[in-house]
Amino acid sequence: MNKRVLFPVVLFCLAASIIATRCSRPLRENQLRLGIWAAENNLWEEAFFRWQKEIAVRPKSAAAHNNLAVAMEKSGRWEEARKEYEAALKIQPNNAQIKTNYQKFKENLESTDKDKEQKGKAADEKK
Amino acid sequence: MRRNRLLQAGLFPLLLFAWACSSSVSYKKILVEIPAPKLVPLDEFKIIAVTDFWIAKSVPDLDLNREMRTYWRAELARQFEKTAVLVETPFEAEPAFGDPAFWPRLLSDGKETLLLTGKAQLTQETRKALSEDARKELDGPFERGKKLLERRVVTLELSLFLLRAETGDVLYKKDFKETKSFENTKQPASFAFFELLHKVKLKFVRAVLGESRAQDRFLISE
């Protein structure tokens, strides 16, 4: 093939592939983004539904697991939140945002654990 | 030749546009009202019974036990939205708060009753401290001893227990220690007592009710 024609064709294919792969991301991420929009507007049930739907389609989505964990925390479902955070970290162990969220989640529970320890000590006092 | 160059010139902006279009914010930091875990199943109880408090050392001009009982009865009824009553449980010695066998015998009918009990101690002491001015003048050797200020420090140490009256099981136990200091060394301890008690109440109620607090969390969009 003529070199003069080949170069523009390769360039065009490259541009087309970038558009196809990168610009199509928002379409794929619709559920995640809709969920975030819902959460920002305090529609947590809607957000919960969107992120669950995302996990059903893409179980390996660390973002969806992380967001769902936040929704679980919001509704006081601690054990489920822990599982979701752990699932997210298993997929993306070095994600700084997920690690920060998980750390704060544990800190929130920490004070309660200390209180429970005190309660246990009180029960042991007599034994 | 010229057509090809034009084509190439048009494709470069297209590539740039494609790249720019692909960049997006990957996470958002939002403020979420997150509850703290509830420590006591308050729904299981209809009545809150406030017992006597064990006071190791009495305070002049202040009936610590009576004041505490009255305060906690009113506050728990308001905060927990339950009926709160006082029960007479005069202690001859420090009760075994953690002993489940001790409490059921004090109440004839402890069904659906949450028991609040505990021990309290209010201490006061005079402490000496360097005043702000004195710290600045430490270079002057003759000023040091003159700027020592005396302060009255009042400390409330309070151990609170929430128990299931029917079985005597400890549902919640926490030790609190609050301190307040006064410049007036003749200030009576009773002056600080209610302020210290109020501080304890805020912490106690927040812990038991699992009140929510606004916290930062990241939401990720990939």
Short mmCIF file of C-alpha atoms in Angstrom, two decimals:
data_model
loop_
_atom_site.label_atom_id
_atom_site.label_comp_id
_atom_site.label_asym_id
_atom_site.label_seq_id
_atom_site.Cartn_x
_atom_site.Cartn_y
_atom_site.Cartn_z
CA MET A 1 0.00 0.00 0.00
CA ASN A 2 1.13 3.50 -0.76
CA LYS A 3 2.89 5.03 2.26
CA ARG A 4 1.05 8.31 1.75
CA VAL A 5 -2.26 6.53 2.21
CA LEU A 6 -1.11 4.11 4.91
CA PHE A 7 -0.10 6.76 7.44
CA PRO A 8 -3.48 8.59 7.55
CA VAL A 9 -5.29 5.27 7.68
CA VAL A 10 -3.25 4.12 10.68
CA LEU A 11 -3.78 7.49 12.34
CA PHE A 12 -7.52 7.28 11.72
CA CYS A 13 -7.72 3.76 13.13
CA LEU A 14 -5.82 4.89 16.20
CA ALA A 15 -8.18 7.83 16.76
CA ALA A 16 -11.21 5.62 16.23
CA SER A 17 -9.96 3.01 18.68
CA ILE A 18 -9.23 5.64 21.35
CA ILE A 19 -12.71 7.09 20.95
CA ALA A 20 -14.24 3.63 21.03
CA THR A 21 -12.42 2.50 24.15
CA ARG A 22 -11.98 5.64 26.23
CA CYS A 23 -15.06 7.70 25.34
CA SER A 24 -17.32 4.72 25.80
CA ARG A 25 -16.24 4.50 29.46
CA PRO A 26 -18.99 6.82 30.74
CA LEU A 27 -21.60 4.55 29.16
CA ARG A 28 -20.15 1.57 30.96
CA GLU A 29 -19.91 3.53 34.21
CA ASN A 30 -23.46 4.86 34.11
CA GLN A 31 -24.60 2.84 37.10
CA LEU A 32 -21.64 3.99 39.18
CA ARG A 33 -22.15 7.63 38.24
CA LEU A 34 -25.90 7.53 38.72
CA GLY A 35 -25.32 5.99 42.13
CA ILE A 36 -22.92 8.77 43.08
CA TRP A 37 -25.38 11.40 41.88
CA ALA A 38 -28.13 9.74 43.95
CA ALA A 39 -25.89 9.60 47.05
CA GLU A 40 -24.97 13.25 46.67
CA ASN A 41 -28.67 14.05 46.62
CA ASN A 42 -29.27 11.92 49.70
CA LEU A 43 -31.13 9.24 47.72
CA TRP A 44 -29.20 6.40 49.28
CA GLU A 45 -31.66 3.64 48.38
CA GLU A 46 -31.35 4.57 44.73
CA ALA A 47 -27.57 4.70 45.03
CA PHE A 48 -27.61 1.30 46.73
CA PHE A 49 -29.70 -0.16 43.88
CA ARG A 50 -27.39 1.29 41.18
CA TRP A 51 -24.22 -0.06 42.74
CA GLN A 52 -25.76 -3.48 43.33
CA LYS A 53 -26.77 -3.53 39.67
CA GLU A 54 -23.20 -2.65 38.70
CA ILE A 55 -21.85 -5.51 40.80
CA ALA A 56 -24.31 -7.91 39.19
CA VAL A 57 -22.90 -6.97 35.77
CA ARG A 58 -19.27 -6.51 36.82
CA PRO A 59 -18.52 -8.43 40.01
CA LYS A 60 -14.86 -7.39 39.78
CA SER A 61 -15.64 -3.68 40.05
CA ALA A 62 -13.71 -2.41 43.06
CA ALA A 63 -15.45 0.97 42.74
CA ALA A 64 -18.90 -0.58 42.99
CA HIS A 65 -17.91 -2.67 46.02
CA ASN A 66 -16.41 0.41 47.70
CA ASN A 67 -19.46 2.57 47.02
CA LEU A 68 -21.80 -0.15 48.19
CA ALA A 69 -19.77 -0.44 51.40
CA VAL A 70 -20.30 3.29 52.03
CA ALA A 71 -24.05 2.83 51.52
CA MET A 72 -24.01 -0.11 53.96
CA GLU A 73 -22.20 2.02 56.53
CA LYS A 74 -24.76 4.77 56.08
CA SER A 75 -27.54 2.33 56.98
CA GLY A 76 -25.62 0.81 59.89
CA ARG A 77 -25.05 -2.61 58.25
CA TRP A 78 -21.56 -3.00 59.63
CA GLU A 79 -20.76 -6.61 58.75
CA GLU A 80 -21.96 -6.24 55.17
CA ALA A 81 -19.99 -3.00 54.84
CA ARG A 82 -16.84 -4.78 56.06
CA LYS A 83 -17.34 -7.55 53.48
CA GLU A 84 -17.78 -5.05 50.66
CA TYR A 85 -14.67 -3.08 51.66
CA GLU A 86 -12.68 -6.29 51.85
CA ALA A 87 -13.97 -7.35 48.44
CA ALA A 88 -12.97 -3.97 46.99
CA LEU A 89 -9.50 -4.18 48.52
CA LYS A 90 -9.05 -7.72 47.25
CA ILE A 91 -9.60 -6.44 43.73
CA GLN A 92 -7.59 -3.22 44.14
CA PRO A 93 -5.31 -3.62 47.18
CA ASN A 94 -3.41 -0.39 46.52
CA ASN A 95 -6.34 1.93 45.88
CA ALA A 96 -5.76 4.88 48.24
CA GLN A 97 -9.42 5.93 48.39
CA ILE A 98 -10.67 2.48 49.31
CA LYS A 99 -7.93 2.09 51.90
CA THR A 100 -8.84 5.45 53.45
CA ASN A 101 -12.53 4.57 53.56
CA TYR A 102 -11.81 1.21 55.19
CA GLN A 103 -9.53 2.82 57.76
CA LYS A 104 -12.22 5.33 58.72
CA PHE A 105 -14.81 2.56 58.86
CA LYS A 106 -12.65 0.65 61.33
CA GLU A 107 -12.04 3.78 63.42
CA ASN A 108 -15.79 4.32 63.65
CA LEU A 109 -16.24 0.83 65.05
CA GLU A 110 -13.17 1.04 67.27
CA SER A 111 -14.75 3.16 70.01
CA THR A 112 -17.61 0.68 70.21
CA ASP A 113 -15.22 -2.24 70.51
CA LYS A 114 -13.45 -0.47 73.39
CA ASP A 115 -16.80 -0.03 75.14
CA LYS A 116 -17.55 -3.71 74.62
CA GLU A 117 -14.18 -4.61 76.12
CA GLN A 118 -15.00 -2.54 79.19
CA LYS A 119 -18.33 -4.32 79.46
CA GLY A 120 -16.55 -7.65 79.30
CA LYS A 121 -14.15 -6.60 82.04
CA ALA A 122 -17.05 -5.57 84.24
CA ALA A 123 -18.62 -8.99 83.82
CA ASP A 124 -15.31 -10.64 84.67
CA GLU A 125 -14.76 -8.56 87.80
CA LYS A 126 -16.72 -10.94 89.98
CA LYS A 127 -15.49 -14.20 88.42
CA MET B 1 -0.16 15.15 -1.57
CA ARG B 2 -1.83 18.31 -0.29
CA ARG B 3 -5.02 16.31 0.44
CA ASN B 4 -3.08 13.85 2.55
CA ARG B 5 -1.46 16.60 4.56
CA LEU B 6 -4.85 18.17 5.20
CA LEU B 7 -6.14 14.80 6.32
CA GLN B 8 -3.22 14.35 8.68
CA ALA B 9 -3.66 17.87 10.05
CA GLY B 10 -7.30 17.09 10.76
CA LEU B 11 -6.56 13.78 12.44
CA PHE B 12 -4.21 15.21 15.05
CA PRO B 13 -6.85 17.43 16.66
CA LEU B 14 -9.20 14.45 16.52
CA LEU B 15 -6.68 12.38 18.46
CA LEU B 16 -6.22 15.18 20.97
CA PHE B 17 -9.98 15.51 21.40
CA ALA B 18 -10.30 11.77 21.93
CA TRP B 19 -7.64 11.86 24.63
CA ALA B 20 -9.16 14.87 26.36
CA CYS B 21 -12.59 13.26 26.25
CA SER B 22 -11.24 10.18 27.99
CA SER B 23 -9.94 12.02 31.06
CA SER B 24 -12.52 12.16 33.88
CA VAL B 25 -12.69 12.56 37.67
CA SER B 26 -12.33 9.09 39.13
CA TYR B 27 -13.56 9.72 42.68
CA LYS B 28 -15.58 12.13 44.78
CA LYS B 29 -15.20 12.97 48.45
CA ILE B 30 -18.56 13.40 50.13
CA LEU B 31 -19.80 13.99 53.65
CA VAL B 32 -21.96 11.12 54.91
CA GLU B 33 -23.98 10.94 58.13
CA ILE B 34 -22.76 7.62 59.52
CA PRO B 35 -24.29 6.22 62.69
CA ALA B 36 -22.20 4.70 65.44
CA PRO B 37 -23.15 1.13 66.36
CA LYS B 38 -25.82 0.92 69.08
CA LEU B 39 -24.46 -0.62 72.25
CA VAL B 40 -27.71 -1.26 74.09
CA PRO B 41 -30.90 -2.74 72.57
CA LEU B 42 -33.12 0.02 73.97
CA ASP B 43 -36.18 -1.24 72.08
CA GLU B 44 -36.30 -4.24 74.41
CA PHE B 45 -37.01 -2.06 77.44
CA LYS B 46 -40.01 -0.06 78.58
CA ILE B 47 -38.75 1.26 81.90
CA ILE B 48 -35.45 2.67 83.03
CA ALA B 49 -34.81 2.25 86.76
CA VAL B 50 -32.18 4.48 88.31
CA THR B 51 -30.68 2.94 91.44
CA ASP B 52 -28.62 4.56 94.17
CA PHE B 53 -25.02 5.33 93.32
CA TRP B 54 -22.11 4.13 95.39
CA ILE B 55 -20.33 7.20 96.73
CA ALA B 56 -16.96 6.30 98.19
CA LYS B 57 -16.35 9.70 99.77
CA SER B 58 -19.05 12.26 100.53
CA VAL B 59 -18.70 15.89 99.52
CA PRO B 60 -19.57 18.73 101.94
CA ASP B 61 -22.76 20.66 101.02
CA LEU B 62 -23.61 18.29 98.19
CA ASP B 63 -25.67 15.11 98.31
CA LEU B 64 -23.97 13.46 95.37
CA ASN B 65 -26.21 10.39 95.31
CA ARG B 66 -29.47 12.35 95.41
CA GLU B 67 -28.33 14.85 92.77
CA MET B 68 -27.13 12.10 90.46
CA ARG B 69 -30.32 10.09 90.75
CA THR B 70 -32.52 13.09 90.03
CA TYR B 71 -30.35 14.19 87.12
CA TRP B 72 -30.12 10.79 85.42
CA ARG B 73 -33.79 10.04 85.88
CA ALA B 74 -34.79 13.26 84.08
CA GLU B 75 -32.14 12.99 81.39
CA LEU B 76 -32.66 9.33 80.52
CA ALA B 77 -36.43 9.77 80.30
CA ARG B 78 -35.88 12.63 77.87
CA GLN B 79 -33.03 11.18 75.82
CA PHE B 80 -34.21 7.57 75.59
CA GLU B 81 -37.94 8.48 75.47
CA LYS B 82 -38.84 5.90 78.13
CA THR B 83 -40.44 5.96 81.55
CA ALA B 84 -37.74 6.49 84.13
CA VAL B 85 -38.19 5.65 87.80
CA LEU B 86 -36.09 5.78 90.93
CA VAL B 87 -35.52 2.61 92.93
CA GLU B 88 -34.24 2.60 96.49
CA THR B 89 -31.15 0.41 96.72
CA PRO B 90 -29.14 1.70 99.66
CA PHE B 91 -25.71 0.10 99.57
CA GLU B 92 -23.83 -0.77 102.74
CA ALA B 93 -20.71 -1.63 100.80
CA GLU B 94 -19.61 -1.19 97.23
CA PRO B 95 -21.90 -3.43 95.19
CA ALA B 96 -20.60 -6.04 92.78
CA PHE B 97 -21.68 -4.24 89.63
CA GLY B 98 -20.51 -7.01 87.34
CA ASP B 99 -22.22 -9.81 89.31
CA PRO B 100 -25.42 -10.89 87.52
CA ALA B 101 -26.75 -12.53 90.70
CA PHE B 102 -26.68 -9.28 92.66
CA TRP B 103 -29.26 -7.22 90.76
CA PRO B 104 -32.35 -9.36 90.14
CA ARG B 105 -32.96 -9.77 93.88
CA LEU B 106 -33.16 -5.99 94.32
CA LEU B 107 -36.18 -5.62 92.05
CA SER B 108 -39.35 -7.65 92.48
CA ASP B 109 -40.31 -7.31 88.82
CA GLY B 110 -37.45 -6.44 86.53
CA LYS B 111 -39.12 -7.45 83.29
CA GLU B 112 -38.40 -5.08 80.39
CA THR B 113 -36.49 -2.87 82.81
CA LEU B 114 -33.13 -1.32 82.14
CA LEU B 115 -31.13 -0.56 85.25
CA LEU B 116 -28.78 2.39 85.54
CA THR B 117 -26.34 2.18 88.39
CA GLY B 118 -22.76 3.09 89.15
CA LYS B 119 -20.28 4.71 91.44
CA ALA B 120 -19.15 8.31 91.66
CA GLN B 121 -16.43 10.36 93.23
CA LEU B 122 -16.05 14.12 93.25
CA THR B 123 -12.63 15.34 94.32
CA GLN B 124 -11.20 18.81 94.64
CA GLU B 125 -7.66 20.00 95.04
CA THR B 126 -5.65 23.17 94.78
CA ARG B 127 -2.87 23.16 92.20
CA LYS B 128 -0.18 25.70 91.55
CA ALA B 129 0.76 26.71 88.04
CA LEU B 130 2.89 29.36 86.36
CA SER B 131 0.82 32.16 84.87
CA GLU B 132 1.24 33.19 81.21
CA ASP B 133 3.03 36.39 82.24
CA ALA B 134 5.43 34.47 84.43
CA ARG B 135 6.46 32.22 81.55
CA LYS B 136 7.39 35.26 79.48
CA GLU B 137 9.44 36.68 82.32
CA LEU B 138 11.43 33.55 83.10
CA ASP B 139 14.65 35.36 82.15
CA GLY B 140 14.24 37.69 85.12
CA PRO B 141 15.49 35.64 88.10
CA PHE B 142 13.50 37.60 90.71
CA GLU B 143 10.14 37.21 89.00
CA ARG B 144 9.84 33.42 89.05
CA GLY B 145 8.30 32.72 92.43
CA LYS B 146 5.94 35.65 92.40
CA LYS B 147 3.74 34.65 89.45
CA LEU B 148 2.61 31.26 90.64
CA LEU B 149 -1.16 31.02 90.40
CA GLU B 150 -3.32 28.80 92.53
CA ARG B 151 -6.19 27.01 90.87
CA ARG B 152 -9.04 24.95 92.20
CA VAL B 153 -9.34 21.69 90.26
CA VAL B 154 -12.52 19.64 90.54
CA THR B 155 -12.63 16.11 89.12
CA LEU B 156 -15.67 13.92 88.66
CA GLU B 157 -14.98 10.21 88.28
CA LEU B 158 -18.05 8.28 87.34
CA SER B 159 -18.54 4.64 86.40
CA LEU B 160 -21.89 3.98 84.78
CA PHE B 161 -23.47 0.58 84.26
CA LEU B 162 -26.53 -0.30 82.21
CA LEU B 163 -27.89 -3.69 83.23
CA ARG B 164 -30.74 -5.94 82.22
CA ALA B 165 -32.71 -5.89 85.50
CA GLU B 166 -34.24 -9.32 84.93
CA THR B 167 -30.94 -11.17 84.60
CA GLY B 168 -28.37 -8.70 85.94
CA ASP B 169 -26.34 -8.87 82.71
CA VAL B 170 -24.12 -5.88 82.09
CA LEU B 171 -25.13 -4.34 78.76
CA TYR B 172 -22.85 -1.34 78.93
CA LYS B 173 -20.16 -0.13 81.25
CA LYS B 174 -17.92 2.88 80.98
CA ASP B 175 -15.64 4.90 83.25
CA PHE B 176 -15.73 8.65 82.79
CA LYS B 177 -13.35 11.25 84.18
CA GLU B 178 -13.99 14.95 83.71
CA THR B 179 -12.01 17.85 85.16
CA LYS B 180 -12.61 21.56 85.52
CA SER B 181 -10.37 24.20 87.03
CA PHE B 182 -11.25 27.57 88.61
CA GLU B 183 -9.12 30.59 89.35
CA ASN B 184 -11.17 31.18 92.48
CA THR B 185 -9.73 28.70 94.98
CA LYS B 186 -12.76 29.06 97.27
CA GLN B 187 -15.17 27.88 94.59
CA PRO B 188 -17.24 25.01 96.02
CA ALA B 189 -17.14 21.66 94.23
CA SER B 190 -20.90 21.75 93.73
CA PHE B 191 -20.35 24.69 91.38
CA ALA B 192 -18.54 22.46 88.89
CA PHE B 193 -20.53 19.30 89.51
CA PHE B 194 -23.41 19.89 87.07
CA GLU B 195 -21.10 21.11 84.33
CA LEU B 196 -18.98 17.98 84.66
CA LEU B 197 -22.06 15.79 84.83
CA HIS B 198 -23.37 17.38 81.65
CA LYS B 199 -20.12 16.50 79.84
CA VAL B 200 -20.44 12.90 80.98
CA LYS B 201 -24.05 12.78 79.87
CA LEU B 202 -23.20 13.92 76.33
CA LYS B 203 -20.60 11.17 75.94
CA PHE B 204 -22.76 8.53 77.58
CA VAL B 205 -25.87 9.24 75.51
CA ARG B 206 -23.89 9.44 72.26
CA ALA B 207 -22.32 6.06 72.95
CA VAL B 208 -25.54 4.32 73.99
CA LEU B 209 -27.78 5.75 71.29
CA GLY B 210 -25.20 5.39 68.54
CA GLU B 211 -25.74 8.92 67.30
CA SER B 212 -24.60 9.62 63.77
CA ARG B 213 -21.71 11.87 62.86
CA ALA B 214 -20.79 13.43 59.52
CA GLN B 215 -17.75 11.68 58.10
CA ASP B 216 -15.78 11.87 54.86
CA ARG B 217 -15.98 8.99 52.41
CA PHE B 218 -14.75 8.51 48.85
CA LEU B 219 -17.17 7.37 46.16
CA ILE B 220 -15.40 6.01 43.10
CA SER B 221 -16.57 6.10 39.51
CA GLU B 222 -13.64 3.94 38.29
#
